[in-house]
Tab-separated table of C-alpha atoms in Angstrom:
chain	number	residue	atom	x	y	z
A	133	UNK	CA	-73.901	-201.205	95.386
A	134	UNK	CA	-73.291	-201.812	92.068
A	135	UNK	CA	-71.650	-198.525	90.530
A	136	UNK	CA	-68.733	-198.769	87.935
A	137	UNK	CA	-65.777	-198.274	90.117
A	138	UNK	CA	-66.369	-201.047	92.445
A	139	UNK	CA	-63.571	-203.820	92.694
A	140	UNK	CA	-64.805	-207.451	93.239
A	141	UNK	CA	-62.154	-210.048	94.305
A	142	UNK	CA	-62.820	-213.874	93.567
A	143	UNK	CA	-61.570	-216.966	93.723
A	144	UNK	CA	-60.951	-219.888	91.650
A	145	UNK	CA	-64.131	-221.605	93.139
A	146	UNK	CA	-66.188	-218.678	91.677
A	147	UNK	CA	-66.597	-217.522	95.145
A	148	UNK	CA	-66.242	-213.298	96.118
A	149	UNK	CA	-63.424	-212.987	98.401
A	150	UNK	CA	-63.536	-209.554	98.908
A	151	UNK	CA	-64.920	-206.419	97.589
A	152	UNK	CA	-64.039	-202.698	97.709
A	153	UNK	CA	-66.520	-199.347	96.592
A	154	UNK	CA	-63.376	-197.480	95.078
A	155	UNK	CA	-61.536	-198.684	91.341
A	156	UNK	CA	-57.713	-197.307	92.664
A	157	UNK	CA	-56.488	-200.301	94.123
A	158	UNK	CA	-53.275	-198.692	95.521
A	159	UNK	CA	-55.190	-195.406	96.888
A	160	UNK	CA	-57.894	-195.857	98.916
A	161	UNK	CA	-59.902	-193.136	100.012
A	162	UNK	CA	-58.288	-190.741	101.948
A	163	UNK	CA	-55.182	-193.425	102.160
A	164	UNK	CA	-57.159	-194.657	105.089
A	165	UNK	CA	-58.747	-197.623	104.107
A	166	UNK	CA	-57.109	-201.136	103.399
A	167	UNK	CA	-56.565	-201.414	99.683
A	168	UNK	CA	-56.510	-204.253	97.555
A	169	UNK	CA	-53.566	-205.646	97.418
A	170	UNK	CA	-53.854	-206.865	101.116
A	171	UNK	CA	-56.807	-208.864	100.129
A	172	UNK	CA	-54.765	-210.009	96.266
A	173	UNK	CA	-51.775	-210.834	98.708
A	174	UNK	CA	-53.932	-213.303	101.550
A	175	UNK	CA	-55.731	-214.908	98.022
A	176	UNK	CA	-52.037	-216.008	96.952
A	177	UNK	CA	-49.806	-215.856	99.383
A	178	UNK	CA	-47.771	-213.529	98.221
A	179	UNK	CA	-45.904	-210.196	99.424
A	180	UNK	CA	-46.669	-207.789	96.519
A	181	UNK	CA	-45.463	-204.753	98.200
A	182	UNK	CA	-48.301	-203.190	97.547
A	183	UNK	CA	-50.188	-203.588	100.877
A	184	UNK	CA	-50.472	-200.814	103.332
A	185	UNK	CA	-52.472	-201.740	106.269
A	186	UNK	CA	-54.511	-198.987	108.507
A	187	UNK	CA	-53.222	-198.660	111.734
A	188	UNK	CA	-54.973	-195.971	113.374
A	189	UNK	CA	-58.427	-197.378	113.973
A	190	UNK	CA	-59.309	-194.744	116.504
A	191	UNK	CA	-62.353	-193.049	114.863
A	192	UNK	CA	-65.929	-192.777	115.577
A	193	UNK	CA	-69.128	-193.421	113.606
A	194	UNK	CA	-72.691	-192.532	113.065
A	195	UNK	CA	-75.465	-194.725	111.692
A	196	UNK	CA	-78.445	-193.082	109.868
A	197	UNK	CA	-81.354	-194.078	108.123
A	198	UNK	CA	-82.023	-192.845	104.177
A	199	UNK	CA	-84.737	-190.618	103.830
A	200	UNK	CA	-86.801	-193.305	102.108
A	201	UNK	CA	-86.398	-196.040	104.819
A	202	UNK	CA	-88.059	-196.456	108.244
A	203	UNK	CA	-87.269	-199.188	110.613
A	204	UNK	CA	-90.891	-200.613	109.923
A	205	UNK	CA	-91.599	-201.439	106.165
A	206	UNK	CA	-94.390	-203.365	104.528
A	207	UNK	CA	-95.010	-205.047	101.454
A	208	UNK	CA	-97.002	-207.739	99.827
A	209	UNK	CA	-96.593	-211.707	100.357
A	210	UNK	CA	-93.429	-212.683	98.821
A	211	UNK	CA	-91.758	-209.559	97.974
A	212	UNK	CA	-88.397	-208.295	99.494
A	213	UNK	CA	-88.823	-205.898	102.567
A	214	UNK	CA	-85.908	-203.692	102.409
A	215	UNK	CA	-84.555	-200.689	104.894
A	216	UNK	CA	-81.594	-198.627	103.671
A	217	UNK	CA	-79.493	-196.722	105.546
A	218	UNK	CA	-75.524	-195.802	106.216
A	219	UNK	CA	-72.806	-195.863	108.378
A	220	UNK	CA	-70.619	-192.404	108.271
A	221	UNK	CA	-67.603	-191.626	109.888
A	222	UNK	CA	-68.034	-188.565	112.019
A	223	UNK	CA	-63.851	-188.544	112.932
A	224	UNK	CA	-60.693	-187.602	111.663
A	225	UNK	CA	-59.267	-191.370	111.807
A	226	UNK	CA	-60.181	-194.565	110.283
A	227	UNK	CA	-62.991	-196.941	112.314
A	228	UNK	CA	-63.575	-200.037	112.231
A	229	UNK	CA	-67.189	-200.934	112.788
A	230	UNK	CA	-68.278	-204.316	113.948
A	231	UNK	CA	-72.161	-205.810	112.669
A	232	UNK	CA	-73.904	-208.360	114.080
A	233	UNK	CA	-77.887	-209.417	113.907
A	234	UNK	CA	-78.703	-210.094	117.431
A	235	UNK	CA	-82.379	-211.073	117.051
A	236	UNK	CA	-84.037	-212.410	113.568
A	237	UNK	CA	-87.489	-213.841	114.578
A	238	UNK	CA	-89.277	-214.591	111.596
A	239	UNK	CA	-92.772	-216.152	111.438
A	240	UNK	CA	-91.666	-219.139	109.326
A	241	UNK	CA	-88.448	-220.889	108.165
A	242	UNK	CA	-89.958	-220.128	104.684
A	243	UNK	CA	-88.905	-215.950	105.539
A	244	UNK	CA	-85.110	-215.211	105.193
A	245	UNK	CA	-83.193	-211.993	106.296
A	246	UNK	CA	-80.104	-210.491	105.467
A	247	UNK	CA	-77.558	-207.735	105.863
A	248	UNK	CA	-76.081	-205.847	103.030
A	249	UNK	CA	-72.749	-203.799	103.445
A	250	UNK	CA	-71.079	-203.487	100.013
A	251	UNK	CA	-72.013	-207.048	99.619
A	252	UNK	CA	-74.823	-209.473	100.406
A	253	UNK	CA	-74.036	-211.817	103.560
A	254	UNK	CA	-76.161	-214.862	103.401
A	255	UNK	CA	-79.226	-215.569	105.140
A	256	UNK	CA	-77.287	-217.789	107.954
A	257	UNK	CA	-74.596	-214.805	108.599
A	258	UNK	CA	-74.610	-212.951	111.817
A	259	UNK	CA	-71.528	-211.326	111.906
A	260	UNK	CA	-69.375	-209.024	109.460
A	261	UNK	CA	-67.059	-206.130	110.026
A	262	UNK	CA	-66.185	-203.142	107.881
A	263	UNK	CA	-63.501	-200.459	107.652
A	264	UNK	CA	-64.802	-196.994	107.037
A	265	UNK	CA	-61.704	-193.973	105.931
A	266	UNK	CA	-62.340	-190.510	107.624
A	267	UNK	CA	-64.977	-188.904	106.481
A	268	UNK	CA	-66.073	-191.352	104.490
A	269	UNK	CA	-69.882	-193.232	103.698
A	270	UNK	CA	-70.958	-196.781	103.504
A	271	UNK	CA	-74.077	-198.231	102.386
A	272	UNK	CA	-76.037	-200.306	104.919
A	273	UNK	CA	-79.398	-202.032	104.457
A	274	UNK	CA	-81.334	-204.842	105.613
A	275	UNK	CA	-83.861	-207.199	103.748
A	276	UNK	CA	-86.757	-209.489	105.126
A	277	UNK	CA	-87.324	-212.123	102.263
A	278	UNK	CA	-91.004	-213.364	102.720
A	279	UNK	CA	-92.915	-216.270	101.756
A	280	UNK	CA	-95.561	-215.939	98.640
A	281	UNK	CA	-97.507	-218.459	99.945
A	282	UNK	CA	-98.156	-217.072	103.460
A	283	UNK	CA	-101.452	-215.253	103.015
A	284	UNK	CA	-100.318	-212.685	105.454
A	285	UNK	CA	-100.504	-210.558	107.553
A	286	UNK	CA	-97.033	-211.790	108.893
A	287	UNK	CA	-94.220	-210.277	111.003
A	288	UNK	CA	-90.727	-210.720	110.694
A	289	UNK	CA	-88.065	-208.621	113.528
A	290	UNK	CA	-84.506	-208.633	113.513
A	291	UNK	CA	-81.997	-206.458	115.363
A	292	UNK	CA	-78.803	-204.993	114.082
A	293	UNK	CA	-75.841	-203.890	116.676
A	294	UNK	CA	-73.202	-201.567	115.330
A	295	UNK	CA	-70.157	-201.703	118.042
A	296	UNK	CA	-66.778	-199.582	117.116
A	297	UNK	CA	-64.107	-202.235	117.469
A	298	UNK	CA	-61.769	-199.678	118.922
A	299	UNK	CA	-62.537	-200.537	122.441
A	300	UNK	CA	-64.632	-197.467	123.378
A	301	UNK	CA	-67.698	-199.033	123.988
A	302	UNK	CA	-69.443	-197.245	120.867
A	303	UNK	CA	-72.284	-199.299	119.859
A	304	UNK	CA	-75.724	-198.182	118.179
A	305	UNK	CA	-78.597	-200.734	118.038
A	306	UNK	CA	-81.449	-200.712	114.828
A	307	UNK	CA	-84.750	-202.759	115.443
A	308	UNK	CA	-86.300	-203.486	112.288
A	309	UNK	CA	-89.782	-204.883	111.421
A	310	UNK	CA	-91.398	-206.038	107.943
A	311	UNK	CA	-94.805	-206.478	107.960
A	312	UNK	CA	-96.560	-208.200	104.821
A	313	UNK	CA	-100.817	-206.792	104.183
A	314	UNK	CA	-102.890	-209.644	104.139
A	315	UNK	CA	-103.942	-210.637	100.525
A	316	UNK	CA	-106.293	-213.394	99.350
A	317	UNK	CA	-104.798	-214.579	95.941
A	318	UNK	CA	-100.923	-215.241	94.958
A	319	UNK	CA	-102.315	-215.066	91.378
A	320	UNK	CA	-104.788	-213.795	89.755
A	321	UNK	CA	-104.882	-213.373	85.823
A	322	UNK	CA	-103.198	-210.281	86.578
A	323	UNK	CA	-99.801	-209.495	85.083
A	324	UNK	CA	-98.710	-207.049	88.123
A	325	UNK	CA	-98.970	-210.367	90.196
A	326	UNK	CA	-95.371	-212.019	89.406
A	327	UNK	CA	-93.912	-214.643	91.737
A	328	UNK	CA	-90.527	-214.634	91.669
A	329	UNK	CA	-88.507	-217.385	93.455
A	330	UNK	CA	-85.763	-218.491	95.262
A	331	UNK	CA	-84.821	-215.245	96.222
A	332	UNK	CA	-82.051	-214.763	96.473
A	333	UNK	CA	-80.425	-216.849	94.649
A	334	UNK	CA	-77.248	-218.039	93.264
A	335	UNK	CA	-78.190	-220.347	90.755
A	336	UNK	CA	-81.519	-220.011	88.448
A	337	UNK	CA	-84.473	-218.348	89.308
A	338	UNK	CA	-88.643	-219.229	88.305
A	339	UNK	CA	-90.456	-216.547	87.603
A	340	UNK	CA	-94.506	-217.241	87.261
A	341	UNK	CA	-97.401	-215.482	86.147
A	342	UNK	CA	-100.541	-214.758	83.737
A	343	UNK	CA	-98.085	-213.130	81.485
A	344	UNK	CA	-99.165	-212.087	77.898
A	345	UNK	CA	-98.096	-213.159	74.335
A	346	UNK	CA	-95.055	-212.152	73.793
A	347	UNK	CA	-94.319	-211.053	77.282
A	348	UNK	CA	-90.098	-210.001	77.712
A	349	UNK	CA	-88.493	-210.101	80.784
A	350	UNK	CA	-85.555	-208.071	81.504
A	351	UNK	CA	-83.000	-208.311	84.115
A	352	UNK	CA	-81.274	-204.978	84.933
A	353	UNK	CA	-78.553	-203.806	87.480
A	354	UNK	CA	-79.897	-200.557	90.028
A	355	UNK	CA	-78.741	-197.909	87.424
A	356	UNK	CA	-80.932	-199.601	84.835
A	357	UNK	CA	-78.109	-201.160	82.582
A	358	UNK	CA	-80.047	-204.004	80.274
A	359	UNK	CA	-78.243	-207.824	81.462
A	360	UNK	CA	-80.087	-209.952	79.642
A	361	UNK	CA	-83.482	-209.797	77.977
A	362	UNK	CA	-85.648	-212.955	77.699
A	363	UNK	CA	-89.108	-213.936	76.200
A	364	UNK	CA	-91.419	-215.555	78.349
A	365	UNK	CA	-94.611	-217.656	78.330
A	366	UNK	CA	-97.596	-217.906	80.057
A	367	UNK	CA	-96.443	-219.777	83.756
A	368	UNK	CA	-93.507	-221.100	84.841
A	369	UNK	CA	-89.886	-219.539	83.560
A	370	UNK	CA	-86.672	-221.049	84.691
A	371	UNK	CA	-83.798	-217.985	83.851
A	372	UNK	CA	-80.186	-218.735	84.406
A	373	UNK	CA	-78.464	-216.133	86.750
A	374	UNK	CA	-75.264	-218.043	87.867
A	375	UNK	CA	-73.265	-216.289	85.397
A	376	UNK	CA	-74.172	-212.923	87.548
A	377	UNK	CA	-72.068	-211.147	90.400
A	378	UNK	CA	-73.252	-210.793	93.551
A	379	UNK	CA	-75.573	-207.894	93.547
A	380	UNK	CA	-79.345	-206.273	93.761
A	381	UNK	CA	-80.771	-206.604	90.212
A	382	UNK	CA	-84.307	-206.249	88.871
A	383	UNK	CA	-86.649	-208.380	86.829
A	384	UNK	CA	-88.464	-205.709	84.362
A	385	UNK	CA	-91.504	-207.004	82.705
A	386	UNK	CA	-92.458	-205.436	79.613
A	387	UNK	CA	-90.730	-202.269	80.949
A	388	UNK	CA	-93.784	-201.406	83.149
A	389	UNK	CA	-93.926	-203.932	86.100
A	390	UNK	CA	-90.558	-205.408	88.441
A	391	UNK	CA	-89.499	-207.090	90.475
A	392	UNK	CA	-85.824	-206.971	92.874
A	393	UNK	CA	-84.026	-209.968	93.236
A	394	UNK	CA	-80.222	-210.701	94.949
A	395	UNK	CA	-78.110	-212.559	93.375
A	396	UNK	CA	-75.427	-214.170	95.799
């Protein structure tokens, strides 16, 4: 999600308006796709002239997992339980694809989930919709955020509907299911055991643990780029990640052990 031609839109508030996976704002891929001047021209109420809204929605879609992801996934007590997949665009038109989580039972209002599609919806959104040009790939994937202080074993299932807006009753349906093993210490002198918390987050972040002297912390994007690099102590850490854009990053500790976290 976080590759070097994607365009982020935002606001005066700080908040992301819009994003788009291409860097050519006036040529989408394929000329298909709504570029960004549609979204620059809604911000400010402007005509740029620049806008060229898709018209032929008429396509059709396909929904796959990645090779890596199953719908059931486990992991320890507060980690993030993520499934990847895509949504592809089998046609020769455009398609507009509409998302919406139609079940999220979680075993405790201390587990979050979310969708990801180009960006991170928050835990309380249902609903999205995407555009997809002909031929064309987006990135999909779904995250269970658990609890590090629920023991475990715990169960958290949600259900994703895809439905192609086009009126053709198109509409594919993902259960997923994380599963955390039961474990019977958060911490234990151990510096692979790292709580990291809220997650995600939007504001600062505490990461805890038995780390050593002179312990570093760095926070990277998915391609490994360096952020920011911090030295930690022994316990609690508060790091500031306001300053961040919206987007998967991990916490590296001394290069060896991470940790993902979503900034939002």
């Amino acid at each position: 999600y976080n590759a070097p031609n994607n365009a982020y839109l935002i606001d005066t508030n700080g908040v992301l308006f819009a994003y788009h996976h291409w860097f050519n704002n006036s040529n989408p891929p394929n000329n298909q796709s709504t570029n960004i001047w549609c979204d620059v021209d809604s911000l400010l109420g402007v005509n740029s002239g620049g806008c060229s809204q898709v018209t032929n929605l008429n396509g059709i879609f396909d929904f796959q997992l990645k090779n890596t992801s199953t719908m059931t996934t486990y992991g320890s007590p507060g980690v993030i339980i993520d499934i990847f997949g895509e949504i592809i665009n089998i046609s020769n038109n455009a398609v507009k694809v509409n998302l919406q989580r139609i079940m999220n039972n979680l075993p405790s209002n201390t587990w979050e989930s979310s969708m990801c599609i180009g960006v991170c919806l928050p835990s309380n959104q249902d609903t999205t919709s995407v555009i997809i040009a002909t031929q064309d790939t987006l990135d999909f994937s779904f995250h269970f955020f658990t609890d590090p202080l629920m023991a475990g074993p715990d169960t958290g299932r949600a259900r994703v509907r895809f439905t192609n807006a086009n009126g053709s009753q198109q509409a594919i349906i993902q259960p997923y299911k994380g599963i955390t093993y039961a474990t019977t210490s958060v911490l234990k002198g151990d510096i692979s055991n790292i709580l990291v918390y809220p997650n995600p987050s939007n504001g600062d972040i505490k990461i805890e643990s038995n780390f050593n002297n002179n312990s570093v912390i760095q926070i990277t994007d998915l391609i490994g780029n360096n952020i920011k690099t911090i030295k930690v102590l022994k316990g609690e850490n508060k790091i500031l990640i306001k300053n961040l854009l919206p987007a998967f990053y991990f916490v590296r500790i001394n290069k060896k052990n991470c940790r993902k976290i979503i900034v939002r």
